[in-house]
Amino acid sequence: MQNLPLFLFLFLFLCYKISSLSAHLVLTTPSFLLPTLLVLFYSASLSLFLLSSMGKAVEVFHSNGFSDINPNLVLDDDNQNKCCWYEEEIDEDLKWSFALNSILHRGTSEYQNIALLDTKHFGKVLVIDGKMQSAEMDEFVYHECLIHPPLLIHPNPRTVFIMGGGEGSAAREALKHKAIEKVVMCDIDQEVVDFCRRYLTANQEAFCDKKLHLVINDAKAELEGREEKFDLIVGDLADPVEGGPCYQLYTKSFYELVVKPKLNDNGIFVTQAGPAGVLTHKDVFSSIYNTLKHVFKYVLPYTAHVPSFADTWGWVMASDQPLSLDVKQIDSRIEERITGELLYLNGASLLSSTTMNKSVYLSLLNETHVYTEEDARFIHGHGVAYRG
């Protein structure tokens, strides 16, 4: 019996008790009342059983970070006790949870586990290795901040190389610039690209654009093997996690020996740089900024709040040419260069994003850590989905 689920055990136990009590009723109750009493008794017993099972979470976790939940399960708002949740561990004593409508799709590649969740608050959410990558409702904040500032500062950008970016959102934003002639998107995981191409409908047009050159390869090896140079190189990479390969693409040697030689004279490098909030900016943000200062003449950090990340997020631009910002010039370039309308950025918000609060400013000013293969910093966290 110990191997049976708890609810089944309770059900069998109740059946046993009901049978015993039913026999007693048959022997002691007048015949004309017996049918009515038996109906009432069985109805009450079933109600008690259903009530006793409500609100109890039964969680069976697997190596991919997701519990044993029907991937096609859709739950209505009237049955909150059976709601599914996605829970991400931000730190050892801090978690961030999302109520789910359903788990839409799951997949497993050679490198990682992939899932697409339908959340009640943020819409579709892409999760890789149990860690959220982007959410439908606010991914435009992250991707506009990653792509447009360097392209708007650059005098005449024509070519872009994206490291990572398998979901296609970074490429989508780059392709909004009329002058862009070529976007190379290099992601190591074919399964992630195929998964996103199939299920993230917002990026399907970008995947079909003739200017997009999709390459499945290690970004470092791909850059090293190419003779051409680029106006913009983008690090749309996963966060540096201990044991993962991505942290090597945040190191001084990588920036110095691989990235910088592949930039044109006015070229700009930009990378996502992890959480940049008052309590989290020392995890990796300040270190990435300081590392780039050891490689490039001009380095510009900037931040924005991304609601689904539950934090302020950071990016860092770097170049050997000045990275000047002017509100009117940026607004003018947005109007002239970009097809369609940006949802988040304009000249004023871009300029304000480069102003750090006092705490973060002092940390950046006093940071001494340089990212190396032997001395790296990592971001904590993983996620699980469960019913509760």
mmCIF file of C-alpha atoms in Angstrom:
data_model
loop_
_atom_site.group_PDB
_atom_site.id
_atom_site.type_symbol
_atom_site.label_atom_id
_atom_site.label_comp_id
_atom_site.label_asym_id
_atom_site.label_seq_id
_atom_site.Cartn_x
_atom_site.Cartn_y
_atom_site.Cartn_z
ATOM 1 C CA MET A 1 0.000 0.000 0.000
ATOM 2 C CA GLN A 2 2.910 2.397 0.572
ATOM 3 C CA ASN A 3 3.578 2.444 -3.155
ATOM 4 C CA LEU A 4 0.040 3.660 -3.979
ATOM 5 C CA PRO A 5 -0.602 7.410 -4.262
ATOM 6 C CA LEU A 6 -2.005 8.917 -1.091
ATOM 7 C CA PHE A 7 -5.392 9.764 -2.597
ATOM 8 C CA LEU A 8 -5.873 6.167 -3.804
ATOM 9 C CA PHE A 9 -5.036 4.825 -0.357
ATOM 10 C CA LEU A 10 -7.588 7.175 1.221
ATOM 11 C CA PHE A 11 -10.182 6.196 -1.356
ATOM 12 C CA LEU A 12 -9.769 2.465 -0.684
ATOM 13 C CA PHE A 13 -9.859 3.084 3.065
ATOM 14 C CA LEU A 14 -13.098 5.039 2.746
ATOM 15 C CA CYS A 15 -14.602 2.305 0.574
ATOM 16 C CA TYR A 16 -13.841 -0.232 3.322
ATOM 17 C CA LYS A 17 -15.463 1.942 5.998
ATOM 18 C CA ILE A 18 -18.464 2.656 3.811
ATOM 19 C CA SER A 19 -19.025 -1.069 3.240
ATOM 20 C CA SER A 20 -18.905 -1.797 6.979
ATOM 21 C CA LEU A 21 -21.253 1.030 7.867
ATOM 22 C CA SER A 22 -23.599 0.131 5.009
ATOM 23 C CA ALA A 23 -24.000 -3.373 6.382
ATOM 24 C CA HIS A 24 -24.811 -1.907 9.803
ATOM 25 C CA LEU A 25 -27.433 0.400 8.293
ATOM 26 C CA VAL A 26 -29.118 -2.482 6.485
ATOM 27 C CA LEU A 27 -29.487 -4.425 9.736
ATOM 28 C CA THR A 28 -30.689 -1.566 11.979
ATOM 29 C CA THR A 29 -32.685 0.828 9.769
ATOM 30 C CA PRO A 30 -36.399 0.454 8.955
ATOM 31 C CA SER A 31 -36.843 -0.707 5.367
ATOM 32 C CA PHE A 32 -38.810 2.344 4.174
ATOM 33 C CA LEU A 33 -35.927 4.728 5.217
ATOM 34 C CA LEU A 34 -33.030 2.596 4.016
ATOM 35 C CA PRO A 35 -32.760 3.832 0.357
ATOM 36 C CA THR A 36 -32.809 7.499 1.392
ATOM 37 C CA LEU A 37 -30.200 7.051 4.130
ATOM 38 C CA LEU A 38 -27.863 5.078 1.875
ATOM 39 C CA VAL A 39 -27.968 7.784 -0.835
ATOM 40 C CA LEU A 40 -27.266 10.525 1.718
ATOM 41 C CA PHE A 41 -24.495 8.508 3.333
ATOM 42 C CA TYR A 42 -22.646 7.764 0.077
ATOM 43 C CA SER A 43 -23.005 11.381 -1.113
ATOM 44 C CA ALA A 44 -21.569 12.703 2.133
ATOM 45 C CA SER A 45 -18.693 10.223 2.009
ATOM 46 C CA LEU A 46 -17.770 11.175 -1.551
ATOM 47 C CA SER A 47 -17.887 14.888 -0.680
ATOM 48 C CA LEU A 48 -15.601 14.386 2.303
ATOM 49 C CA PHE A 49 -13.121 12.477 0.155
ATOM 50 C CA LEU A 50 -13.034 15.172 -2.532
ATOM 51 C CA LEU A 51 -12.609 17.924 0.055
ATOM 52 C CA SER A 52 -9.823 16.051 1.792
ATOM 53 C CA SER A 53 -7.857 15.759 -1.468
ATOM 54 C CA MET A 54 -8.089 19.443 -2.397
ATOM 55 C CA GLY A 55 -5.100 21.697 -1.784
ATOM 56 C CA LYS A 56 -2.593 18.885 -1.408
ATOM 57 C CA ALA A 57 0.384 19.157 -3.752
ATOM 58 C CA VAL A 58 1.733 15.947 -5.224
ATOM 59 C CA GLU A 59 5.127 16.739 -6.749
ATOM 60 C CA VAL A 60 7.345 14.331 -8.679
ATOM 61 C CA PHE A 61 10.446 16.169 -9.873
ATOM 62 C CA HIS A 62 12.626 15.051 -12.754
ATOM 63 C CA SER A 63 16.123 15.923 -13.884
ATOM 64 C CA ASN A 64 14.816 18.501 -16.355
ATOM 65 C CA GLY A 65 13.405 20.591 -13.515
ATOM 66 C CA PHE A 66 9.731 19.903 -14.252
ATOM 67 C CA SER A 67 7.286 17.843 -12.249
ATOM 68 C CA ASP A 68 5.144 15.093 -13.720
ATOM 69 C CA ILE A 69 2.358 17.283 -15.121
ATOM 70 C CA ASN A 70 0.271 16.584 -18.208
ATOM 71 C CA PRO A 71 1.796 18.945 -20.819
ATOM 72 C CA ASN A 72 -1.637 19.492 -22.370
ATOM 73 C CA LEU A 73 -3.259 20.328 -19.045
ATOM 74 C CA VAL A 74 -5.360 23.509 -19.088
ATOM 75 C CA LEU A 75 -6.785 24.642 -15.770
ATOM 76 C CA ASP A 76 -9.644 27.084 -15.307
ATOM 77 C CA ASP A 77 -9.662 30.048 -12.933
ATOM 78 C CA ASP A 78 -12.451 28.552 -10.816
ATOM 79 C CA ASN A 79 -10.260 25.719 -9.552
ATOM 80 C CA GLN A 80 -7.352 27.514 -7.919
ATOM 81 C CA ASN A 81 -6.435 24.512 -5.768
ATOM 82 C CA LYS A 82 -5.317 22.637 -8.879
ATOM 83 C CA CYS A 83 -3.320 25.512 -10.338
ATOM 84 C CA CYS A 84 0.064 24.753 -11.896
ATOM 85 C CA TRP A 85 3.054 26.925 -11.051
ATOM 86 C CA TYR A 86 6.520 27.618 -12.377
ATOM 87 C CA GLU A 87 8.973 28.442 -9.625
ATOM 88 C CA GLU A 88 12.467 29.807 -10.164
ATOM 89 C CA GLU A 89 15.057 29.871 -7.431
ATOM 90 C CA ILE A 90 16.731 33.273 -7.657
ATOM 91 C CA ASP A 91 18.845 32.666 -4.583
ATOM 92 C CA GLU A 92 19.065 30.047 -1.842
ATOM 93 C CA ASP A 93 16.389 31.845 0.180
ATOM 94 C CA LEU A 94 14.473 33.622 -2.592
ATOM 95 C CA LYS A 95 12.037 32.216 -5.166
ATOM 96 C CA TRP A 96 9.923 33.751 -7.940
ATOM 97 C CA SER A 97 6.695 31.981 -8.946
ATOM 98 C CA PHE A 98 4.329 32.187 -11.929
ATOM 99 C CA ALA A 99 0.819 30.721 -12.123
ATOM 100 C CA LEU A 100 0.450 28.611 -15.278
ATOM 101 C CA ASN A 101 -2.416 27.938 -17.623
ATOM 102 C CA SER A 102 -0.518 25.029 -19.137
ATOM 103 C CA ILE A 103 2.832 23.590 -20.160
ATOM 104 C CA LEU A 104 2.621 23.987 -23.926
ATOM 105 C CA HIS A 105 5.666 22.102 -25.148
ATOM 106 C CA ARG A 106 8.766 20.337 -23.902
ATOM 107 C CA GLY A 107 11.904 19.170 -25.615
ATOM 108 C CA THR A 108 15.378 17.890 -24.859
ATOM 109 C CA SER A 109 18.492 18.593 -26.881
ATOM 110 C CA GLU A 110 22.061 17.369 -26.688
ATOM 111 C CA TYR A 111 22.901 20.367 -24.524
ATOM 112 C CA GLN A 112 19.825 21.347 -22.521
ATOM 113 C CA ASN A 113 16.151 20.916 -21.655
ATOM 114 C CA ILE A 114 13.623 23.252 -23.250
ATOM 115 C CA ALA A 115 10.047 24.150 -22.294
ATOM 116 C CA LEU A 116 7.414 26.630 -23.393
ATOM 117 C CA LEU A 117 4.992 27.613 -20.641
ATOM 118 C CA ASP A 118 1.729 29.518 -20.881
ATOM 119 C CA THR A 119 1.711 31.733 -17.784
ATOM 120 C CA LYS A 120 -1.293 33.624 -16.485
ATOM 121 C CA HIS A 121 0.598 36.910 -16.050
ATOM 122 C CA PHE A 122 3.421 37.024 -18.628
ATOM 123 C CA GLY A 123 2.021 34.965 -21.519
ATOM 124 C CA LYS A 124 4.293 32.428 -23.199
ATOM 125 C CA VAL A 125 7.588 31.913 -21.363
ATOM 126 C CA LEU A 126 10.671 30.179 -22.758
ATOM 127 C CA VAL A 127 12.524 28.090 -20.166
ATOM 128 C CA ILE A 128 15.891 26.434 -20.767
ATOM 129 C CA ASP A 129 17.391 24.078 -18.180
ATOM 130 C CA GLY A 130 14.765 25.181 -15.686
ATOM 131 C CA LYS A 131 15.737 28.870 -15.997
ATOM 132 C CA MET A 132 13.478 31.420 -17.651
ATOM 133 C CA GLN A 133 14.952 33.097 -20.744
ATOM 134 C CA SER A 134 12.198 35.458 -21.867
ATOM 135 C CA ALA A 135 8.482 36.151 -21.496
ATOM 136 C CA GLU A 136 6.034 37.102 -24.230
ATOM 137 C CA MET A 137 4.686 40.169 -22.411
ATOM 138 C CA ASP A 138 7.977 41.975 -21.761
ATOM 139 C CA GLU A 139 10.757 40.380 -23.845
ATOM 140 C CA PHE A 140 10.708 43.519 -25.997
ATOM 141 C CA VAL A 141 12.299 45.442 -23.109
ATOM 142 C CA TYR A 142 15.293 43.114 -22.969
ATOM 143 C CA HIS A 143 15.771 42.747 -26.728
ATOM 144 C CA GLU A 144 15.263 46.414 -27.618
ATOM 145 C CA CYS A 145 17.852 47.356 -24.981
ATOM 146 C CA LEU A 146 20.271 44.726 -26.235
ATOM 147 C CA ILE A 147 20.116 45.576 -29.942
ATOM 148 C CA HIS A 148 19.051 49.151 -30.623
ATOM 149 C CA PRO A 149 21.394 51.296 -28.475
ATOM 150 C CA PRO A 150 24.604 50.142 -30.234
ATOM 151 C CA LEU A 151 22.969 50.222 -33.685
ATOM 152 C CA LEU A 152 21.669 53.748 -33.060
ATOM 153 C CA ILE A 153 25.025 54.989 -31.749
ATOM 154 C CA HIS A 154 26.972 53.460 -34.632
ATOM 155 C CA PRO A 155 27.283 55.953 -37.545
ATOM 156 C CA ASN A 156 26.387 53.474 -40.297
ATOM 157 C CA PRO A 157 25.861 49.839 -39.232
ATOM 158 C CA ARG A 158 25.586 47.240 -41.996
ATOM 159 C CA THR A 159 26.515 43.871 -40.491
ATOM 160 C CA VAL A 160 25.655 42.139 -37.206
ATOM 161 C CA PHE A 161 26.927 38.946 -35.585
ATOM 162 C CA ILE A 162 24.754 37.531 -32.783
ATOM 163 C CA MET A 163 26.277 35.027 -30.374
ATOM 164 C CA GLY A 164 23.448 32.840 -29.089
ATOM 165 C CA GLY A 165 20.024 34.345 -29.623
ATOM 166 C CA GLY A 166 18.430 31.057 -30.649
ATOM 167 C CA GLU A 167 14.893 32.251 -29.977
ATOM 168 C CA GLY A 168 15.236 34.784 -32.811
ATOM 169 C CA SER A 169 14.194 37.934 -30.919
ATOM 170 C CA ALA A 170 17.590 39.656 -31.158
ATOM 171 C CA ALA A 171 17.681 38.993 -34.896
ATOM 172 C CA ARG A 172 14.127 40.309 -35.208
ATOM 173 C CA GLU A 173 15.127 43.630 -33.637
ATOM 174 C CA ALA A 174 18.319 43.969 -35.705
ATOM 175 C CA LEU A 175 16.379 43.371 -38.919
ATOM 176 C CA LYS A 176 14.149 46.356 -38.143
ATOM 177 C CA HIS A 177 17.064 48.598 -39.174
ATOM 178 C CA LYS A 178 16.688 49.448 -42.856
ATOM 179 C CA ALA A 179 20.436 49.749 -43.509
ATOM 180 C CA ILE A 180 21.304 46.312 -42.134
ATOM 181 C CA GLU A 181 22.508 44.052 -44.946
ATOM 182 C CA LYS A 182 23.466 40.912 -43.026
ATOM 183 C CA VAL A 183 22.685 39.376 -39.650
ATOM 184 C CA VAL A 184 24.582 36.235 -38.655
ATOM 185 C CA MET A 185 22.943 34.395 -35.758
ATOM 186 C CA CYS A 186 25.198 31.710 -34.318
ATOM 187 C CA ASP A 187 23.692 29.365 -31.736
ATOM 188 C CA ILE A 188 25.240 26.098 -30.609
ATOM 189 C CA ASP A 189 21.940 24.243 -30.156
ATOM 190 C CA GLN A 190 19.965 23.209 -33.245
ATOM 191 C CA GLU A 191 17.127 21.877 -31.081
ATOM 192 C CA VAL A 192 16.619 25.239 -29.342
ATOM 193 C CA VAL A 193 16.534 27.066 -32.668
ATOM 194 C CA ASP A 194 14.081 24.569 -34.178
ATOM 195 C CA PHE A 195 11.919 24.660 -31.053
ATOM 196 C CA CYS A 196 11.739 28.481 -31.034
ATOM 197 C CA ARG A 197 11.253 28.667 -34.783
ATOM 198 C CA ARG A 198 8.240 26.389 -34.464
ATOM 199 C CA TYR A 199 6.555 27.718 -31.345
ATOM 200 C CA LEU A 200 7.525 31.416 -30.988
ATOM 201 C CA THR A 201 5.288 32.794 -33.697
ATOM 202 C CA ALA A 202 6.374 36.419 -33.120
ATOM 203 C CA ASN A 203 9.782 35.629 -34.649
ATOM 204 C CA GLN A 204 8.770 33.522 -37.627
ATOM 205 C CA GLU A 205 9.058 36.453 -40.031
ATOM 206 C CA ALA A 206 12.610 37.152 -38.847
ATOM 207 C CA PHE A 207 13.610 33.507 -39.342
ATOM 208 C CA CYS A 208 12.388 33.746 -42.952
ATOM 209 C CA ASP A 209 14.229 36.994 -43.721
ATOM 210 C CA LYS A 210 16.854 36.579 -46.471
ATOM 211 C CA LYS A 211 19.242 38.868 -44.570
ATOM 212 C CA LEU A 212 19.416 36.380 -41.696
ATOM 213 C CA HIS A 213 22.209 33.806 -41.914
ATOM 214 C CA LEU A 214 21.606 31.075 -39.343
ATOM 215 C CA VAL A 215 24.655 29.114 -38.194
ATOM 216 C CA ILE A 216 24.660 26.197 -35.755
ATOM 217 C CA ASN A 217 28.071 26.263 -34.113
ATOM 218 C CA ASP A 218 30.008 27.330 -31.050
ATOM 219 C CA ALA A 219 30.136 31.141 -31.234
ATOM 220 C CA LYS A 220 33.801 31.297 -30.302
ATOM 221 C CA ALA A 221 34.820 28.799 -32.969
ATOM 222 C CA GLU A 222 32.607 30.500 -35.564
ATOM 223 C CA LEU A 223 34.078 33.947 -34.955
ATOM 224 C CA GLU A 224 37.635 32.618 -34.946
ATOM 225 C CA GLY A 225 37.068 30.835 -38.254
ATOM 226 C CA ARG A 226 35.555 33.798 -40.110
ATOM 227 C CA GLU A 227 37.677 36.235 -42.102
ATOM 228 C CA GLU A 228 35.009 38.945 -42.260
ATOM 229 C CA LYS A 229 34.529 41.656 -39.664
ATOM 230 C CA PHE A 230 31.299 43.136 -38.306
ATOM 231 C CA ASP A 231 29.925 46.533 -37.327
ATOM 232 C CA LEU A 232 28.190 45.038 -34.290
ATOM 233 C CA ILE A 233 28.854 41.855 -32.324
ATOM 234 C CA VAL A 234 26.139 40.902 -29.838
ATOM 235 C CA GLY A 235 26.383 38.639 -26.812
ATOM 236 C CA ASP A 236 22.823 37.323 -26.420
ATOM 237 C CA LEU A 237 24.070 34.530 -24.225
ATOM 238 C CA ALA A 238 22.733 32.558 -21.301
ATOM 239 C CA ASP A 239 23.820 33.797 -17.894
ATOM 240 C CA PRO A 240 27.202 32.545 -16.706
ATOM 241 C CA VAL A 241 26.326 29.484 -14.634
ATOM 242 C CA GLU A 242 28.838 27.290 -12.861
ATOM 243 C CA GLY A 243 29.525 24.165 -14.896
ATOM 244 C CA GLY A 244 28.084 25.666 -18.078
ATOM 245 C CA PRO A 245 30.084 26.613 -21.200
ATOM 246 C CA CYS A 246 28.775 30.192 -21.552
ATOM 247 C CA TYR A 247 30.929 31.759 -18.841
ATOM 248 C CA GLN A 248 33.961 31.423 -21.141
ATOM 249 C CA LEU A 249 32.311 33.944 -23.481
ATOM 250 C CA TYR A 250 32.465 36.597 -20.743
ATOM 251 C CA THR A 251 36.218 36.407 -20.173
ATOM 252 C CA LYS A 252 38.949 38.952 -20.874
ATOM 253 C CA SER A 253 40.776 36.586 -23.211
ATOM 254 C CA PHE A 254 37.639 36.027 -25.296
ATOM 255 C CA TYR A 255 36.932 39.746 -25.615
ATOM 256 C CA GLU A 256 40.558 40.547 -26.378
ATOM 257 C CA LEU A 257 41.545 37.688 -28.701
ATOM 258 C CA VAL A 258 38.274 36.757 -30.420
ATOM 259 C CA VAL A 259 35.706 39.587 -30.311
ATOM 260 C CA LYS A 260 37.803 42.717 -30.746
ATOM 261 C CA PRO A 261 39.754 41.500 -33.830
ATOM 262 C CA LYS A 262 36.417 40.779 -35.589
ATOM 263 C CA LEU A 263 35.070 44.320 -35.222
ATOM 264 C CA ASN A 264 35.351 46.955 -37.950
ATOM 265 C CA ASP A 265 37.033 50.288 -37.160
ATOM 266 C CA ASN A 266 33.817 51.843 -35.819
ATOM 267 C CA GLY A 267 32.600 48.514 -34.498
ATOM 268 C CA ILE A 268 30.708 48.084 -31.247
ATOM 269 C CA PHE A 269 30.398 45.065 -28.982
ATOM 270 C CA VAL A 270 27.367 44.691 -26.695
ATOM 271 C CA THR A 271 26.494 41.950 -24.241
ATOM 272 C CA GLN A 272 23.766 41.178 -21.789
ATOM 273 C CA ALA A 273 25.408 41.394 -18.388
ATOM 274 C CA GLY A 274 23.009 39.832 -15.920
ATOM 275 C CA PRO A 275 21.008 41.331 -13.027
ATOM 276 C CA ALA A 276 21.950 44.917 -12.192
ATOM 277 C CA GLY A 277 19.724 45.746 -9.243
ATOM 278 C CA VAL A 278 20.826 47.322 -5.993
ATOM 279 C CA LEU A 279 21.174 43.897 -4.368
ATOM 280 C CA THR A 280 22.332 41.883 -7.397
ATOM 281 C CA HIS A 281 24.691 44.008 -9.516
ATOM 282 C CA LYS A 282 27.803 42.551 -7.905
ATOM 283 C CA ASP A 283 26.954 39.010 -9.077
ATOM 284 C CA VAL A 284 28.350 39.501 -12.579
ATOM 285 C CA PHE A 285 27.335 42.953 -13.911
ATOM 286 C CA SER A 286 30.125 44.974 -12.312
ATOM 287 C CA SER A 287 32.682 42.293 -13.202
ATOM 288 C CA ILE A 288 31.706 42.161 -16.877
ATOM 289 C CA TYR A 289 31.874 45.952 -17.037
ATOM 290 C CA ASN A 290 35.330 46.017 -15.467
ATOM 291 C CA THR A 291 36.580 43.198 -17.702
ATOM 292 C CA LEU A 292 35.553 45.091 -20.852
ATOM 293 C CA LYS A 293 37.325 48.196 -19.530
ATOM 294 C CA HIS A 294 40.571 46.214 -19.725
ATOM 295 C CA VAL A 295 40.000 45.523 -23.436
ATOM 296 C CA PHE A 296 38.229 48.546 -24.974
ATOM 297 C CA LYS A 297 38.838 52.308 -24.710
ATOM 298 C CA TYR A 298 35.179 53.213 -24.228
ATOM 299 C CA VAL A 299 32.742 51.164 -22.154
ATOM 300 C CA LEU A 300 29.142 52.154 -21.407
ATOM 301 C CA PRO A 301 26.887 50.275 -18.965
ATOM 302 C CA TYR A 302 23.114 50.721 -18.985
ATOM 303 C CA THR A 303 20.127 49.133 -17.259
ATOM 304 C CA ALA A 304 16.355 48.666 -17.423
ATOM 305 C CA HIS A 305 13.730 46.957 -15.310
ATOM 306 C CA VAL A 306 12.420 43.703 -16.812
ATOM 307 C CA PRO A 307 9.277 42.687 -14.857
ATOM 308 C CA SER A 308 9.420 38.953 -15.613
ATOM 309 C CA PHE A 309 13.039 38.832 -14.414
ATOM 310 C CA ALA A 310 11.950 40.359 -11.085
ATOM 311 C CA ASP A 311 14.942 42.692 -11.238
ATOM 312 C CA THR A 312 16.743 45.471 -13.031
ATOM 313 C CA TRP A 313 18.806 44.039 -15.904
ATOM 314 C CA GLY A 314 22.156 45.184 -17.243
ATOM 315 C CA TRP A 315 23.901 45.478 -20.614
ATOM 316 C CA VAL A 316 27.363 46.773 -21.487
ATOM 317 C CA MET A 317 28.531 48.372 -24.748
ATOM 318 C CA ALA A 318 32.215 48.629 -25.655
ATOM 319 C CA SER A 319 34.201 50.144 -28.509
ATOM 320 C CA ASP A 320 37.471 51.854 -29.362
ATOM 321 C CA GLN A 321 35.415 54.774 -30.696
ATOM 322 C CA PRO A 322 33.468 57.174 -28.417
ATOM 323 C CA LEU A 323 29.959 56.042 -27.483
ATOM 324 C CA SER A 324 28.176 59.394 -27.505
ATOM 325 C CA LEU A 325 24.476 59.821 -26.757
ATOM 326 C CA ASP A 326 22.240 62.727 -27.722
ATOM 327 C CA VAL A 327 18.472 62.567 -27.170
ATOM 328 C CA LYS A 328 17.476 64.427 -30.329
ATOM 329 C CA GLN A 329 19.955 62.522 -32.472
ATOM 330 C CA ILE A 330 18.773 59.162 -31.141
ATOM 331 C CA ASP A 331 15.100 60.052 -31.723
ATOM 332 C CA SER A 332 15.961 61.237 -35.226
ATOM 333 C CA ARG A 333 17.818 58.006 -36.013
ATOM 334 C CA ILE A 334 14.948 55.882 -34.664
ATOM 335 C CA GLU A 335 12.586 57.636 -37.061
ATOM 336 C CA GLU A 336 14.949 57.453 -40.038
ATOM 337 C CA ARG A 337 16.518 54.025 -39.602
ATOM 338 C CA ILE A 338 13.914 51.740 -38.059
ATOM 339 C CA THR A 339 10.941 50.093 -39.705
ATOM 340 C CA GLY A 340 7.944 50.068 -37.404
ATOM 341 C CA GLU A 341 7.716 51.470 -33.900
ATOM 342 C CA LEU A 342 9.788 50.611 -30.843
ATOM 343 C CA LEU A 343 7.735 49.735 -27.777
ATOM 344 C CA TYR A 344 10.231 50.703 -25.083
ATOM 345 C CA LEU A 345 13.131 52.842 -26.221
ATOM 346 C CA ASN A 346 13.317 56.480 -27.241
ATOM 347 C CA GLY A 347 16.117 59.023 -26.927
ATOM 348 C CA ALA A 348 15.244 60.087 -23.384
ATOM 349 C CA SER A 349 14.838 56.562 -21.993
ATOM 350 C CA LEU A 350 18.060 55.433 -23.654
ATOM 351 C CA LEU A 351 19.994 58.317 -22.149
ATOM 352 C CA SER A 352 18.457 57.805 -18.707
ATOM 353 C CA SER A 353 19.268 54.079 -18.801
ATOM 354 C CA THR A 354 22.990 54.953 -18.719
ATOM 355 C CA THR A 355 22.631 56.770 -15.387
ATOM 356 C CA MET A 356 23.374 54.429 -12.489
ATOM 357 C CA ASN A 357 22.070 54.888 -8.976
ATOM 358 C CA LYS A 358 24.695 55.715 -6.371
ATOM 359 C CA SER A 359 25.120 52.149 -5.105
ATOM 360 C CA VAL A 360 25.683 50.650 -8.558
ATOM 361 C CA TYR A 361 27.813 53.593 -9.697
ATOM 362 C CA LEU A 362 30.227 53.182 -6.780
ATOM 363 C CA SER A 363 30.453 49.437 -7.341
ATOM 364 C CA LEU A 364 31.330 49.921 -11.004
ATOM 365 C CA LEU A 365 33.863 52.578 -10.077
ATOM 366 C CA ASN A 366 35.577 50.399 -7.480
ATOM 367 C CA GLU A 367 35.284 46.979 -9.122
ATOM 368 C CA THR A 368 38.628 45.179 -9.471
ATOM 369 C CA HIS A 369 37.552 41.687 -10.541
ATOM 370 C CA VAL A 370 38.439 40.646 -14.078
ATOM 371 C CA TYR A 371 36.595 37.708 -15.628
ATOM 372 C CA THR A 372 38.926 34.842 -16.537
ATOM 373 C CA GLU A 373 38.528 31.118 -17.096
ATOM 374 C CA GLU A 374 40.251 30.485 -13.762
ATOM 375 C CA ASP A 375 38.467 33.239 -11.813
ATOM 376 C CA ALA A 376 34.841 33.538 -12.945
ATOM 377 C CA ARG A 377 31.697 34.710 -11.212
ATOM 378 C CA PHE A 378 28.404 32.870 -11.578
ATOM 379 C CA ILE A 379 24.681 33.466 -11.261
ATOM 380 C CA HIS A 380 22.648 31.288 -8.925
ATOM 381 C CA GLY A 381 19.292 29.791 -9.717
ATOM 382 C CA HIS A 382 17.174 27.167 -11.412
ATOM 383 C CA GLY A 383 13.454 26.576 -11.825
ATOM 384 C CA VAL A 384 10.790 23.913 -11.396
ATOM 385 C CA ALA A 385 7.166 23.549 -12.466
ATOM 386 C CA TYR A 386 4.713 21.953 -10.107
ATOM 387 C CA ARG A 387 1.056 21.593 -9.219
ATOM 388 C CA GLY A 388 -0.021 23.036 -5.907
#
